[in-house]
mmCIF file of C-alpha atoms in Angstrom:
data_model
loop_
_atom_site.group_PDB
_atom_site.id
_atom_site.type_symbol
_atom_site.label_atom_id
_atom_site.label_comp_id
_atom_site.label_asym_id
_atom_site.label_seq_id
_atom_site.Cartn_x
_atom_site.Cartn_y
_atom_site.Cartn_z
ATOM 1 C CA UNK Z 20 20.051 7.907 0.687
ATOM 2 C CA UNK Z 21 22.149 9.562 -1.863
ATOM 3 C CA UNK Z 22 20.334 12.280 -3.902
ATOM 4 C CA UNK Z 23 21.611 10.884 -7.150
ATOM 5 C CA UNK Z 24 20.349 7.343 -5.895
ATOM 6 C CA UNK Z 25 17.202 8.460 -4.948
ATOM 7 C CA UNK Z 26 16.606 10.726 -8.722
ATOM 8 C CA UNK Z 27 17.791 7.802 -10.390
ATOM 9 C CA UNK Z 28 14.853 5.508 -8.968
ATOM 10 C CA UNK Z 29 12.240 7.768 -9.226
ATOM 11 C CA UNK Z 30 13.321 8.269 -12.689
ATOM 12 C CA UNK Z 31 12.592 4.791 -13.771
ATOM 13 C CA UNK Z 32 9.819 4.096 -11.280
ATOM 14 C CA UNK Z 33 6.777 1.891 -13.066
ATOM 15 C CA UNK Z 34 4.334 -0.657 -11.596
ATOM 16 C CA UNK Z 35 3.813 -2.750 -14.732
ATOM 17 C CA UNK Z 36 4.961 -3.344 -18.384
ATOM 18 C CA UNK Z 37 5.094 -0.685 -20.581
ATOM 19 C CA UNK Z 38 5.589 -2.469 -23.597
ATOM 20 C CA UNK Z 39 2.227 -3.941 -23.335
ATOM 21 C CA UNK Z 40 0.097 -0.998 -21.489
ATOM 22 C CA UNK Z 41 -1.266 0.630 -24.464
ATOM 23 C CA UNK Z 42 -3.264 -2.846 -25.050
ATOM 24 C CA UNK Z 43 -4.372 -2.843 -21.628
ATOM 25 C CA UNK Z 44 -5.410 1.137 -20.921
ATOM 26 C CA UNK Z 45 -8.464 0.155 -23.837
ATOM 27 C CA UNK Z 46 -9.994 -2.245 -21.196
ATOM 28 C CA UNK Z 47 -8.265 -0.847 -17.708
ATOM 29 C CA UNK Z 48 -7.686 3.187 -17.375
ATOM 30 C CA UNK Z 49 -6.074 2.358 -14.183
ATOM 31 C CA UNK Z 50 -4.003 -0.328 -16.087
ATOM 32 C CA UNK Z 51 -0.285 1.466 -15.273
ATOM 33 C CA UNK Z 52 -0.642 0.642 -11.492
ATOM 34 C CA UNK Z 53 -3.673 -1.772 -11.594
ATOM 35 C CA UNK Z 54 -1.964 -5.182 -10.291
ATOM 36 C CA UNK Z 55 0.196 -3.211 -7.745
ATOM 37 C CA UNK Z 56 -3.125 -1.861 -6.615
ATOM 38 C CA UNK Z 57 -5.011 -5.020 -7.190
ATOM 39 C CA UNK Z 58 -2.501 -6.671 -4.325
ATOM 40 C CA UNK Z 59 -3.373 -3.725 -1.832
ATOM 41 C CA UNK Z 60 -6.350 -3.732 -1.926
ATOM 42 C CA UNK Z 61 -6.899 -7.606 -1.783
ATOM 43 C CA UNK Z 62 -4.239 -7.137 1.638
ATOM 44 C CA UNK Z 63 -6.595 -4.651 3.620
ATOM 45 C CA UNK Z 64 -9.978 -6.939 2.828
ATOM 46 C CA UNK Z 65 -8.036 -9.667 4.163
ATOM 47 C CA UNK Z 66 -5.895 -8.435 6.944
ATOM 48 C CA UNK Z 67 -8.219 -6.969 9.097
ATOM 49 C CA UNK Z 68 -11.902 -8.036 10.813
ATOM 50 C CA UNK Z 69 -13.439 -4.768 10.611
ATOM 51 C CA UNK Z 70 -16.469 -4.067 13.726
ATOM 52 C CA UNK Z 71 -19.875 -3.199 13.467
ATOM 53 C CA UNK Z 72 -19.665 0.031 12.014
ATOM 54 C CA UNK Z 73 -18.648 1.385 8.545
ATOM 55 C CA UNK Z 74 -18.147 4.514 7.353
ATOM 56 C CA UNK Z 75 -18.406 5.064 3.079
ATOM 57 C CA UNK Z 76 -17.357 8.089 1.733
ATOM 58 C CA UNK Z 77 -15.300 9.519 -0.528
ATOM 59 C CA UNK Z 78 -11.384 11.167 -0.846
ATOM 60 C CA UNK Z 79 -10.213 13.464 -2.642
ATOM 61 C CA UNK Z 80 -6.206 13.029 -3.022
ATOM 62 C CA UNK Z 81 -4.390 16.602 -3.824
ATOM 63 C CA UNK Z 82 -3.297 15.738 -7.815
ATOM 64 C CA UNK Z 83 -2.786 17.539 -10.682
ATOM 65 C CA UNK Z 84 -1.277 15.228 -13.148
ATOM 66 C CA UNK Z 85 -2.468 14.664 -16.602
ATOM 67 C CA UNK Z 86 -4.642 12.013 -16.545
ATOM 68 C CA UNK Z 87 -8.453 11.246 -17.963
ATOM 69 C CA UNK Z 88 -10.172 10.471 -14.443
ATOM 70 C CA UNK Z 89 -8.685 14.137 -12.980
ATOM 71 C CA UNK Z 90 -11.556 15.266 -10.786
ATOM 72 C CA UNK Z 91 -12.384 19.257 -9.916
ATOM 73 C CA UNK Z 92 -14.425 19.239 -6.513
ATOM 74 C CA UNK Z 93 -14.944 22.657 -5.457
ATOM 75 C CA UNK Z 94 -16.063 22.351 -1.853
ATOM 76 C CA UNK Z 95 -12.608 20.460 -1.309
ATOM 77 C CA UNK Z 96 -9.823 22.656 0.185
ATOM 78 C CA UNK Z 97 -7.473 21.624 -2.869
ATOM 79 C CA UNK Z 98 -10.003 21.032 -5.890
ATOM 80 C CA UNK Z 99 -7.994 18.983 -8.028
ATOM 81 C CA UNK Z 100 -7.123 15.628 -7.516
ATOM 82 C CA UNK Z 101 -7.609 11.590 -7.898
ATOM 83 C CA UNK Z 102 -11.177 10.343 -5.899
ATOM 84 C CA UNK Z 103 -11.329 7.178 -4.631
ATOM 85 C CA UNK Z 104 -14.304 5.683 -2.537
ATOM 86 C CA UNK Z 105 -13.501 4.318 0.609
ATOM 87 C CA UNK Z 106 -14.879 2.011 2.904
ATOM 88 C CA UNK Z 107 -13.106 2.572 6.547
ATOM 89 C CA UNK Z 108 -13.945 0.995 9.921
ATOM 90 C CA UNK Z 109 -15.677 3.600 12.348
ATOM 91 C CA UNK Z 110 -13.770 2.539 15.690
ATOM 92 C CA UNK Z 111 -9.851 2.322 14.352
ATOM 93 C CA UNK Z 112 -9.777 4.174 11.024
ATOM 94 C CA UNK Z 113 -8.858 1.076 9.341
ATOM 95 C CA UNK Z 114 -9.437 1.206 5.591
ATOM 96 C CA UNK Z 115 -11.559 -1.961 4.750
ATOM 97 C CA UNK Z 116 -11.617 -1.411 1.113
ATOM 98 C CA UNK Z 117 -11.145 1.216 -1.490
ATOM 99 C CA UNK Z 118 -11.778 2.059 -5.282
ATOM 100 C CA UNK Z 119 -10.788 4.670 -7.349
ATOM 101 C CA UNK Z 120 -13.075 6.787 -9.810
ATOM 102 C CA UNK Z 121 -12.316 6.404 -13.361
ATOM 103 C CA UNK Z 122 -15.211 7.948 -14.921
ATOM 104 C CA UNK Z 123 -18.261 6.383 -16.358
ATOM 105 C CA UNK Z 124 -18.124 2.495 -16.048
ATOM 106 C CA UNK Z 125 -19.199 0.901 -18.942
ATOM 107 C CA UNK Z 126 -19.424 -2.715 -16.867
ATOM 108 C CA UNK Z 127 -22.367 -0.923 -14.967
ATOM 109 C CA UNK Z 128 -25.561 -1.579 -15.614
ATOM 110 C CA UNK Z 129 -27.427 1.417 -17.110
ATOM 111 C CA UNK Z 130 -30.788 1.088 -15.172
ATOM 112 C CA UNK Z 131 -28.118 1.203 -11.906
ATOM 113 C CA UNK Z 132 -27.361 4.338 -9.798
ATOM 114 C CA UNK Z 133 -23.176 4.856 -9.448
ATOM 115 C CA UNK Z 134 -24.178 5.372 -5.930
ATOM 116 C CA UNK Z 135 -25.357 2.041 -5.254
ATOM 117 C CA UNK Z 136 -23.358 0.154 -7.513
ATOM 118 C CA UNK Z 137 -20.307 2.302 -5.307
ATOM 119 C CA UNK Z 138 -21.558 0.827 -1.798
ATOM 120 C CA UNK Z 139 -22.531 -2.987 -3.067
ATOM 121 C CA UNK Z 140 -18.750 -2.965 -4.208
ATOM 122 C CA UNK Z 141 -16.943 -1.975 -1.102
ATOM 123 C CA UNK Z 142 -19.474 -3.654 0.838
ATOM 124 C CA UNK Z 143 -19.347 -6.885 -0.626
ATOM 125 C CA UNK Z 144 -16.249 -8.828 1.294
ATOM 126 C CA UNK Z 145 -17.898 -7.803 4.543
ATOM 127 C CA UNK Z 146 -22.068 -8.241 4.081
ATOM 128 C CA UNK Z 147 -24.155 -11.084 5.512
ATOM 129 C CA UNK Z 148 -22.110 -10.082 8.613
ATOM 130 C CA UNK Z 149 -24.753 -7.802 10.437
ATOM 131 C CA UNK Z 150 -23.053 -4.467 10.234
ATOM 132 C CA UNK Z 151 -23.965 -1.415 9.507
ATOM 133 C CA UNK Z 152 -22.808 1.451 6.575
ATOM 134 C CA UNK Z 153 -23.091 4.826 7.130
ATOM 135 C CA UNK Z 154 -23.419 7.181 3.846
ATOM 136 C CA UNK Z 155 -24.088 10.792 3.161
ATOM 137 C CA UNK Z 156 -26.825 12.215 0.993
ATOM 138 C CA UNK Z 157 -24.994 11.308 -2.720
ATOM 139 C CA UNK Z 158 -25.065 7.338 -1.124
ATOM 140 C CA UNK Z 159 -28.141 6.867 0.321
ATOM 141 C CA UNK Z 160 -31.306 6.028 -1.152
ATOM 142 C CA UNK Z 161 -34.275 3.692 -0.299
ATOM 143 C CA UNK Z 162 -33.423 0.951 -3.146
ATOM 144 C CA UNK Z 163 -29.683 0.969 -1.883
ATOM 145 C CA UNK Z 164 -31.614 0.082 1.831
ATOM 146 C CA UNK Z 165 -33.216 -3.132 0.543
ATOM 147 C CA UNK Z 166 -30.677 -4.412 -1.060
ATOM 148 C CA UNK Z 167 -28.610 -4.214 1.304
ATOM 149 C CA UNK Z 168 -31.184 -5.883 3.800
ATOM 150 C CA UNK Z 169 -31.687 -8.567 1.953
ATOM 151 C CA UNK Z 170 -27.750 -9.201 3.053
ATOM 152 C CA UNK Z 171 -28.328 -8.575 6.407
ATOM 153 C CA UNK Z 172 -26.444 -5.065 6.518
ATOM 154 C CA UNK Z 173 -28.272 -2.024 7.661
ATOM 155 C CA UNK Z 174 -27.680 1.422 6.250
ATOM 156 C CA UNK Z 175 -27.809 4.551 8.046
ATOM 157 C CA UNK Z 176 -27.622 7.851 6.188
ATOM 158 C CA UNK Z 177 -28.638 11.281 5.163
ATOM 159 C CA UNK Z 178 -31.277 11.659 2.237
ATOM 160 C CA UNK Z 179 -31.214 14.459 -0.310
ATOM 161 C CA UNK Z 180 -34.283 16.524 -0.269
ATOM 162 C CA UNK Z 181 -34.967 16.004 -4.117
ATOM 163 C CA UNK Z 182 -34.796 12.241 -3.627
ATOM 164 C CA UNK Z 183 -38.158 10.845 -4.707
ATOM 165 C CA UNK Z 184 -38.377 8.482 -1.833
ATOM 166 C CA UNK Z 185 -38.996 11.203 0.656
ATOM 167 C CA UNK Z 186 -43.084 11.799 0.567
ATOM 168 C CA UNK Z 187 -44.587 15.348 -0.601
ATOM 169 C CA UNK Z 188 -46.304 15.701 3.181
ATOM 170 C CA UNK Z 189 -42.090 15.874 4.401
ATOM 171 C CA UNK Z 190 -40.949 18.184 1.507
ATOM 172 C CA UNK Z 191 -42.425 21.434 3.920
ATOM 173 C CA UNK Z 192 -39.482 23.472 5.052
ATOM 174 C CA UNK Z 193 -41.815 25.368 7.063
ATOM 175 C CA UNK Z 194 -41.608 23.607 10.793
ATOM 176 C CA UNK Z 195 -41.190 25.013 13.965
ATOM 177 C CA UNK Z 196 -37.506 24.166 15.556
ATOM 178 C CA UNK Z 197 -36.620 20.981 17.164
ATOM 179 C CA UNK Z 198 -39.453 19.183 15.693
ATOM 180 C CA UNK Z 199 -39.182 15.542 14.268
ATOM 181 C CA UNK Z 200 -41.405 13.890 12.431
ATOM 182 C CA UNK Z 201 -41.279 9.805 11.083
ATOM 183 C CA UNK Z 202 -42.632 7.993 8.110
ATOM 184 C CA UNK Z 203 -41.656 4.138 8.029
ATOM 185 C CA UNK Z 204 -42.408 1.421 5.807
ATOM 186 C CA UNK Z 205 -41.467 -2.214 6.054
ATOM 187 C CA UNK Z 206 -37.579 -2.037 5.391
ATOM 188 C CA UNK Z 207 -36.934 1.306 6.879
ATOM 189 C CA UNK Z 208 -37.601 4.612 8.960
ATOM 190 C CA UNK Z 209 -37.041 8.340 7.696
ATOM 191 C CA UNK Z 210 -36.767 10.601 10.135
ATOM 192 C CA UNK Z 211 -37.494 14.538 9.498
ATOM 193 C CA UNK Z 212 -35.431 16.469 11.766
ATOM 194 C CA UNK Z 213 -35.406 20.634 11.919
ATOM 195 C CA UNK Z 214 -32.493 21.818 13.712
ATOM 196 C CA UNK Z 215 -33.444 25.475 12.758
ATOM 197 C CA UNK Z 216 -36.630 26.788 11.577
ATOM 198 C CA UNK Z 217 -36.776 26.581 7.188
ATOM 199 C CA UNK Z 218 -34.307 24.128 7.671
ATOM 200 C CA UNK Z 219 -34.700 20.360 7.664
ATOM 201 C CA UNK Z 220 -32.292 17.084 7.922
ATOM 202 C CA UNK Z 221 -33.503 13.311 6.559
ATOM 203 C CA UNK Z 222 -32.152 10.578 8.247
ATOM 204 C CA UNK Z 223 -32.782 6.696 6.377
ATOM 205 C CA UNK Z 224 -31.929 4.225 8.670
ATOM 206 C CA UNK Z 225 -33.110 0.147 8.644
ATOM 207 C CA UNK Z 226 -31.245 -0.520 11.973
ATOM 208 C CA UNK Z 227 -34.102 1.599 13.788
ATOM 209 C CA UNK Z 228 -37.934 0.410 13.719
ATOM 210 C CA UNK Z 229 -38.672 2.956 16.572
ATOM 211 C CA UNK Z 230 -37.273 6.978 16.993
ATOM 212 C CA UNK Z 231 -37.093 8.229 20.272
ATOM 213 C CA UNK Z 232 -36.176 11.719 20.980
ATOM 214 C CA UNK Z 233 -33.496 13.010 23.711
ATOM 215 C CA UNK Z 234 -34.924 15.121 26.812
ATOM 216 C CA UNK Z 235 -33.023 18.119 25.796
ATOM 217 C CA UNK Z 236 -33.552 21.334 24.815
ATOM 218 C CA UNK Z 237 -33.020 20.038 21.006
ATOM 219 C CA UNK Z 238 -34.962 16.746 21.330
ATOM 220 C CA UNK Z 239 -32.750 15.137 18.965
ATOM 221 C CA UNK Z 240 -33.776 11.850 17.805
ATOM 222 C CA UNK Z 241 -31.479 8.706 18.172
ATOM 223 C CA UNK Z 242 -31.066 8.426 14.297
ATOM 224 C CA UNK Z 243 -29.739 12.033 14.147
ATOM 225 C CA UNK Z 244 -27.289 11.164 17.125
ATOM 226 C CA UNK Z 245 -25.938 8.101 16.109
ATOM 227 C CA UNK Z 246 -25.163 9.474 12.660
ATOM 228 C CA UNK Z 247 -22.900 12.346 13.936
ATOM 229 C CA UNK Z 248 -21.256 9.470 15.761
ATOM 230 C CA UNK Z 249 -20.607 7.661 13.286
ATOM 231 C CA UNK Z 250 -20.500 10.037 9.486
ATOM 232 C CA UNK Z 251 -16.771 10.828 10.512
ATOM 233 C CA UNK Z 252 -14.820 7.570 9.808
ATOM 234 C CA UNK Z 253 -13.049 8.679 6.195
ATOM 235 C CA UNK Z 254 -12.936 12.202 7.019
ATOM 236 C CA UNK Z 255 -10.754 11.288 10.414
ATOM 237 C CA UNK Z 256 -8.933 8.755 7.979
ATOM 238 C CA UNK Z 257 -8.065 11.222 5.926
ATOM 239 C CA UNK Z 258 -6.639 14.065 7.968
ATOM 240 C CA UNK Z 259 -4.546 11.189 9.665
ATOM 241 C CA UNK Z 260 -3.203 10.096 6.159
ATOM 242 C CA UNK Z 261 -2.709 13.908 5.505
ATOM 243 C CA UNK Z 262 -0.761 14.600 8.654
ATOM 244 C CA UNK Z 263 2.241 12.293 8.108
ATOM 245 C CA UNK Z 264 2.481 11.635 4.292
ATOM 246 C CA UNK Z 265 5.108 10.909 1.894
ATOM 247 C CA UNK Z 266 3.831 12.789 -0.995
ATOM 248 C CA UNK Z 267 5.356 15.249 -2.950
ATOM 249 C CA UNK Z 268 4.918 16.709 -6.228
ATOM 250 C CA UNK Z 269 4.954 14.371 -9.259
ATOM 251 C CA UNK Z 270 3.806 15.102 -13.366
ATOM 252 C CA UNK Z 271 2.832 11.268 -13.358
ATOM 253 C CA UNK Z 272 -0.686 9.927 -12.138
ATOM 254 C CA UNK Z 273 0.577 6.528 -11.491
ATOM 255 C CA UNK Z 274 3.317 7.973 -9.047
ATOM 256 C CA UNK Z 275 0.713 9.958 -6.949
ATOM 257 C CA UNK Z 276 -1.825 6.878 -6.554
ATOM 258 C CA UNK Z 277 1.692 4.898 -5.245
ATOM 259 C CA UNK Z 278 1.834 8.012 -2.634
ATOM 260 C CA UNK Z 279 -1.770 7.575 -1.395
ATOM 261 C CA UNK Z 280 -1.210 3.864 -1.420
ATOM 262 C CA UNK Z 281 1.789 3.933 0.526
ATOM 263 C CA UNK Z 282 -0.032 6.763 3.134
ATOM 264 C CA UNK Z 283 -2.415 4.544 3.454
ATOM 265 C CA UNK Z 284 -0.938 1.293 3.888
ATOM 266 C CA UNK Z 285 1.324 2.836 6.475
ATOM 267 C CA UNK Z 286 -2.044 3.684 8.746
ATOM 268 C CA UNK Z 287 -3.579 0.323 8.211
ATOM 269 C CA UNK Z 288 0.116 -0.922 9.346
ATOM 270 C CA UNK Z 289 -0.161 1.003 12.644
ATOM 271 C CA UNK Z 290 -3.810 -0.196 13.200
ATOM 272 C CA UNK Z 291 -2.512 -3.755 12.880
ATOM 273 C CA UNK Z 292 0.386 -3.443 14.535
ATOM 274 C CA UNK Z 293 -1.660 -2.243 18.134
ATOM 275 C CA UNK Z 294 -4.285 -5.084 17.778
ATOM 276 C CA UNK Z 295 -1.651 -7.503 17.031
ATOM 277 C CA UNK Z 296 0.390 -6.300 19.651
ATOM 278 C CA UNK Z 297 -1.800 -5.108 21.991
ATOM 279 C CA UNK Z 298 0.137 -1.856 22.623
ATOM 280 C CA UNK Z 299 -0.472 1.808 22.325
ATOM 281 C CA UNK Z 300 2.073 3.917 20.397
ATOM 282 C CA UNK Z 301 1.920 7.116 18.734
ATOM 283 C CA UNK Z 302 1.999 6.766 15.107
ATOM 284 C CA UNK Z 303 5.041 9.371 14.242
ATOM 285 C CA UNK Z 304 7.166 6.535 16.378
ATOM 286 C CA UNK Z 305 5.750 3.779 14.531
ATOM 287 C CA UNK Z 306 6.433 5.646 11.468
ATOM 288 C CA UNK Z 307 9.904 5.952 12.140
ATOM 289 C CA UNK Z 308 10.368 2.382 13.207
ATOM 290 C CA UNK Z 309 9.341 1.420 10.256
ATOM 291 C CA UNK Z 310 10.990 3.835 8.028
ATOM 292 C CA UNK Z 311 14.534 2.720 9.575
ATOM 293 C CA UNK Z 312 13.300 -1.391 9.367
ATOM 294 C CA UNK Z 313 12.873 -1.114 5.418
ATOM 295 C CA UNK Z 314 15.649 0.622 5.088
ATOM 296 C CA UNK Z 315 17.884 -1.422 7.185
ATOM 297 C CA UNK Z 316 18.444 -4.381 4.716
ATOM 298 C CA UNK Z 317 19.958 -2.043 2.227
ATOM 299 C CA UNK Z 318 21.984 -0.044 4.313
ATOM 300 C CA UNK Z 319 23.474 -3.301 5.900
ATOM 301 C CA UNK Z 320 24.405 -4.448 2.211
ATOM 302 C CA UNK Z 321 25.555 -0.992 1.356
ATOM 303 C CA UNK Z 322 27.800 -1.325 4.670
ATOM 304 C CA UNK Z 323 28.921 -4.625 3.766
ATOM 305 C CA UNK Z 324 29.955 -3.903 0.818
ATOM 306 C CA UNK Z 325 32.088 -1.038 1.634
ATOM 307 C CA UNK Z 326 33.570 -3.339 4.264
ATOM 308 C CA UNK Z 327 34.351 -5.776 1.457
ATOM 309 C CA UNK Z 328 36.197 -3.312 -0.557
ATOM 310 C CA UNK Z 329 38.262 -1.836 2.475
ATOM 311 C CA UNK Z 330 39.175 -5.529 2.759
ATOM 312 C CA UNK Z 331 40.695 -5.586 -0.705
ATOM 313 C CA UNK Z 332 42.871 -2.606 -0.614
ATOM 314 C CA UNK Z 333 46.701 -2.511 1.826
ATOM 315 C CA UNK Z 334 46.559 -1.981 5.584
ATOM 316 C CA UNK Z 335 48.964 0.676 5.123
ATOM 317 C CA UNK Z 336 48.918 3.226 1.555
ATOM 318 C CA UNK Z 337 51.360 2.457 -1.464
ATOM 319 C CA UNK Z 338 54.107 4.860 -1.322
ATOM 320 C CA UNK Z 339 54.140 8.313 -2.269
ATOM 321 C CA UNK Z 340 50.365 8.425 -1.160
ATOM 322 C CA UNK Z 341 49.256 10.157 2.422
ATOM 323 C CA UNK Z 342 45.454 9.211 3.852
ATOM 324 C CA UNK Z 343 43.617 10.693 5.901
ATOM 325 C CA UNK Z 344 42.526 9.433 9.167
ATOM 326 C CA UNK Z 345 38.513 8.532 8.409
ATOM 327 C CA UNK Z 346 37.865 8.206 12.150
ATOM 328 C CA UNK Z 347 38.598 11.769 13.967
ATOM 329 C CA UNK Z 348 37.653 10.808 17.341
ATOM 330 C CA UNK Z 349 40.772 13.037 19.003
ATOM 331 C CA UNK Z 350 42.161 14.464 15.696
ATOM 332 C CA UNK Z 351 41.116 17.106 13.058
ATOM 333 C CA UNK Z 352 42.295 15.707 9.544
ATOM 334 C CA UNK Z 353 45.241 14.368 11.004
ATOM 335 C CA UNK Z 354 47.232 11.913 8.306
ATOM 336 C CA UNK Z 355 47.201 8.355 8.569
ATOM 337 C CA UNK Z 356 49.681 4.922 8.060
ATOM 338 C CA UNK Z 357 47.523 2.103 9.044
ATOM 339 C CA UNK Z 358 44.344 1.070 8.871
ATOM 340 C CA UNK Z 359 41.993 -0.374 11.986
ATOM 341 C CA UNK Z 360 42.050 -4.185 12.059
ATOM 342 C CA UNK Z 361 38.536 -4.409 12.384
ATOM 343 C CA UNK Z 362 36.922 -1.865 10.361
ATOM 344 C CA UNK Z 363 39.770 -0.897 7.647
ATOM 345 C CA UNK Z 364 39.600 2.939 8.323
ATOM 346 C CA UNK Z 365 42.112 4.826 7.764
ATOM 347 C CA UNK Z 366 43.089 5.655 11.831
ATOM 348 C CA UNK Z 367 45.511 7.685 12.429
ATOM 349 C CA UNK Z 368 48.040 7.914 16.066
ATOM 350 C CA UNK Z 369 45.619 10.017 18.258
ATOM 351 C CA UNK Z 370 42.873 8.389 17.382
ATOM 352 C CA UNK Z 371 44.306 4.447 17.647
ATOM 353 C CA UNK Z 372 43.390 2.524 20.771
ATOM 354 C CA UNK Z 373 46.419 1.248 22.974
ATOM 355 C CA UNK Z 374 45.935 -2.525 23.232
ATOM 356 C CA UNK Z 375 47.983 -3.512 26.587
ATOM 357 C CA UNK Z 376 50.869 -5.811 26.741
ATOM 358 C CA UNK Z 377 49.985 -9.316 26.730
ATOM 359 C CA UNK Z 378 51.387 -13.072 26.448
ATOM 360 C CA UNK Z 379 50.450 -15.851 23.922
ATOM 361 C CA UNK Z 380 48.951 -17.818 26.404
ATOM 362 C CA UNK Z 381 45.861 -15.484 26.071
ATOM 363 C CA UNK Z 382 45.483 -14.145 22.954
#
C-alpha cells in the first residue's frame, strides 16, 4: 500500500455519523464506534458454541487517548488504557462476549453490585446451558452464586477477605500450613485454604458439594486445583492478542477500540477457522493468509486498472519520446520501442521472448 494511500484513509477513518454524534454521546459514550461494535460483538455470541468452561475477567488495552472512560490501573504493566470485560472460553481462547467500561452506568440498578451486573451481562447468551464461570476476587460473591444457580450455571472463584459472606470463625490468618477448612450452605461451598502460614486463599464454588484434598505434601483441595486450571482463560487471550497486533499509536479513542477489535476478531478467526476445518496451523501463517486474502480484491482492481490504461496508450512511443524497458529481466535500464502484447510493458530487445517461426495453419 502506498504511504500516501494509507495516511489518506486513516485520516478520514470514522465508524458512524458525525453530524449526528453529539445527540447520541448524551445517551451512548461509546456512541462514535457503538454500531461497528454492536455487529462484533453480536458475531462472536453467535459464531461460536463455547464448552463447559468460562473464564471472566478483565483487559486492559494500552491507550492514552483523550477520552472520559480512560482507566489508570497500576498493577498493569502499561497503566493507562481502555478496560473492557471479557468473557473467553477456557479450552480455545475464544472470546464469547465482551463489554467495555464506560464509567458509572446510570441503567444499573443502584441496590446492584457492578460486579454482578458485569457477569449476568456476558453471561447471559450462554446460561441455562450448565457451564461454569470462573471469576477472581472483584467478581465473586455469594449473591452473584445464586443467581446464577437459579440459571443452571455454576460459579467458581476467589473471595475477598473483607467480603461479608465469609464467616468471622474463617477471618483467622493464624493457621498452620496446608490446612483447609469448609463452610457450606445450600447453594455453595467456601473453602479456606493456607498455602503459607498468616496467609489464607477463599475459594466459592456451587459446582462442588464435597472438598477432597490431594495426597501431597500441600494437600490441596480440588476447588483450589481446578481454579488454577481454569483462572487463566483472558490472561492467555490476551498475551495472544498482544503478540501479533496491529496497533499502533493513535490521538483518537475510537481508532484504538477498532485496533483491539480487529486483534481480536483476527484470534476468534483462527479459532474458527481450526474447528471448521479441522486443521492445526500456527496463527502467524493464518495471519498472513489472511492479510494477503483481504487485500487481494484491491490489488487485483488496482492491477486491472493499470492494465486498462496500458491498453489505452500506443504499442510503440510517439516520436521524439524514448521508454524505458519496465521489465529488466536481461537488461539494466536498457531503452525500449514496443510494448509486450500481453502485458503492455515497455520490453525492450534483450529482454523480448523469440516466438519461433510458424504457419497459419496453427496460429
Amino acid at each position: 500500500m502506498p504511504r500516501n494511500r494509507f495516511q489518506d484513509i486513516m485520516r478520514h477513518l470514522r465508524f458512524d455519523d458525525r453530524s449526528s454524534r453529539s445527540d447520541r454521546a448524551k445517551t451512548d459514550k461509546f456512541a462514535a464506534i457503538s454500531s461497528v461494535w454492536g455487529s462484533f460483538v453480536t458475531n462472536c455470541i453467535t459464531s461460536y458454541n463455547p464448552g463447559l468452561h468460562i473464564t471472566v475477567d478483565e483487559q486492559l488495552f494500552p491507550s492514552k487517548t483523550r477520552c472520559c472512560f480512560l482507566q489508570y490501573i497500576a498493577t498493569k504493566p502499561d497503566k493507562f488504557g481502555i478496560k473492557f470485560w471479557v468473557a473467553c472460553d477456557l479450552k480455545s481462547k475464544y472470546i464469547c462476549n465482551v463489554l467495555p467500561y464506560l464509567g458509572k452506568d446510570p441503567s444499573r440498578p443502584s441496590g446492584k453490585r457492578l460486579s454482578e451486573n458485569v457477569v449476568m451481562r456476558l453471561m447471559e447468551p450462554f446460561l441455562d446451558k450448565g457451564r461454569n464461570v470462573t471469576t477472581d476476587n472483584f467478581f465473586t460473591s455469594l449473591s452473584l452464586a445464586h443467581k446464577l444457580l437459579s440459571r443452571k450455571t455454576t460459579i467458581l472463584g476467589t473471595v475477598n477477605k473483607i467480603r461479608r459472606e465469609i464467616p468471622q470463625s474463617a477471618r483467622h490468618t493464624d493457621r498452620n500450613e496446608f490446612t483447609t477448612q469448609v463452610f457450606s450452605t445450600t447453594a455453595a461451598t467456601l473453602t479456606a485454604y493456607a498455602p503459607k502460614r498468616k496467609k489464607t486463599v477463599y475459594i466459592l464454588s456451587s459446582m462442588h458439594s464435597v472438598i477432597q484434598t490431594e495426597n501431597t505434601t500441600k494437600r490441596k483441595p480440588n476447588t483450589i486445583t481446578l481454579y488454577n486450571t481454569t483462572k487463566c482463560g483472558v490472561d492467555v487471550m490476551d498475551q495472544m492478542v498482544r503478540e501479533y497486533t496491529v496497533r499502533t499509536g493513535t490521538r483518537r479513542w475510537p481508532v484504538a477500540v477498532f485496533y483491539n477489535m480487529i486483534d481480536m476478531a483476527a484470534l476468534n478467526a483462527h479459532v474458527l477457522y481450526q474447528a471448521c476445518t479441522g486443521r492445526q496451523e500456527r496463527r502467524v501463517d493464518f495471519l498472513v493468509e489472511l492479510a494477503r486474502e483481504l487485500a487481494n480484491s484491491h490489488m487485483c482492481a488496482t492491477k486491472a486498472r493499470k492494465e486498462q490504461l496500458l491498453r489505452t496508450q500506443p504499442s510503440t512511443p510517439s516520436p521524439g519520446k524514448r521508454a524505458m524497458c519496465q521489465v529488466k529481466h536481461q537488461c539494466k535500464n536498457n531503452h525500449a520501442t514496443v510494448r509486450c502484447v500481453h502485458c503492455y510493458r515497455d520490453t525492450c530487445g534483450k529482454c523480448r521472448r523469440e516466438i519461433p517461426w510458424q504457419c497459419q495453419d496453427c496460429e
